[in-house]
C-alpha positions as a printed Julia matrix, in Angstrom:
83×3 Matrix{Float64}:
   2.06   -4.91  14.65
  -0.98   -7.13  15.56
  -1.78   -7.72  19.0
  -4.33  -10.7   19.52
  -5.91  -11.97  22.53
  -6.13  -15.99  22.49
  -9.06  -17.97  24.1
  -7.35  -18.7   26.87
  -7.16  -15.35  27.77
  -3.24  -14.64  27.02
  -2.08  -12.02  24.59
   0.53  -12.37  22.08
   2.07   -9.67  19.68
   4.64   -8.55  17.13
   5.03   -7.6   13.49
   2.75  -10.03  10.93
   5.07  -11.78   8.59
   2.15  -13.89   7.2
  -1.51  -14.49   7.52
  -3.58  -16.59   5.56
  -5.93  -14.95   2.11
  -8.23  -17.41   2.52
 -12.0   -15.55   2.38
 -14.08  -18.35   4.14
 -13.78  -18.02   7.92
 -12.6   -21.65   9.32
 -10.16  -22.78  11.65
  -7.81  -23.45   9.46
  -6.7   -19.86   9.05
  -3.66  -18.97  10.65
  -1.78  -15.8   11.07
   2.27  -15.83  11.63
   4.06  -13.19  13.75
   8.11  -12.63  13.76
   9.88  -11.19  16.23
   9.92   -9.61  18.42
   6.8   -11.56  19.64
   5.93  -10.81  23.56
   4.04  -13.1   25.29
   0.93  -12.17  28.4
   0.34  -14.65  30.77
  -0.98  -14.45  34.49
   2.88  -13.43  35.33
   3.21  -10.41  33.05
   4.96   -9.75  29.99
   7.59  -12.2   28.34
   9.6   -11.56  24.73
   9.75  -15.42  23.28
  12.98  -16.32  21.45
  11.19  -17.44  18.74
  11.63  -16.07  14.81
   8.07  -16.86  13.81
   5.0   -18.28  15.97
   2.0   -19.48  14.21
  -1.22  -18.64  15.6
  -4.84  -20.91  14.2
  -7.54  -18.45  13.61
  -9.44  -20.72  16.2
  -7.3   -19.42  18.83
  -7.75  -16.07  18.58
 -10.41  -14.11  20.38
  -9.87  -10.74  19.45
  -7.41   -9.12  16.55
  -6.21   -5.23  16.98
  -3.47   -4.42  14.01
  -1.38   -1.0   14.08
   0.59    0.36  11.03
   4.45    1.24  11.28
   6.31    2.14   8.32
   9.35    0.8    8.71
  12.4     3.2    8.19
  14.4     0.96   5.75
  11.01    1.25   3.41
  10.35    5.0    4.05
  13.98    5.82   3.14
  13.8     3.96  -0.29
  10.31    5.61  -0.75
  11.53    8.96  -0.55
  14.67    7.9   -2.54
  12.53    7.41  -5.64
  10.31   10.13  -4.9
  13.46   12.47  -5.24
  14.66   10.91  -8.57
């Protein structure tokens, strides 16, 4: 899950279904999140009814990223560890 703050000051986050490999840092980066995405403006908290939103590494402030296994992948990881 990557949660990013945008330099406008809103937050937007959800699970990374893309970001761009590139190594030199421009603009022209981006970084695509898939649902659920929620949305923080001045009003609070709002879940988009999007399936992807693509963010441009010049809009983004600040990047924090947490790990989650999903449970469809852990269950075929410890299907093959038990073969």
């Amino acid at each position: 899950i990557a949660g990013l703050e945008l330099v406008d000051g809103s937050h937007v986050s959800g699970r990374v279904a893309w970001f761009s490999t590139h190594l030199e840092e421009t603009g022209d980066r981006e970084l695509v999140l898939r649902r659920p995405v929620v949305l923080r403006v001045d009003d609070g908290w709002h879940t988009l009814d999007a399936e992807r939103v693509v963010v441009s590494a010049r809009e983004i402030r600040r990047l924090d990223v947490t790990y989650h296994i999903d449970a469809e992948v852990a269950d075929g990881a410890n299907d093959q560890a038990a073969h």
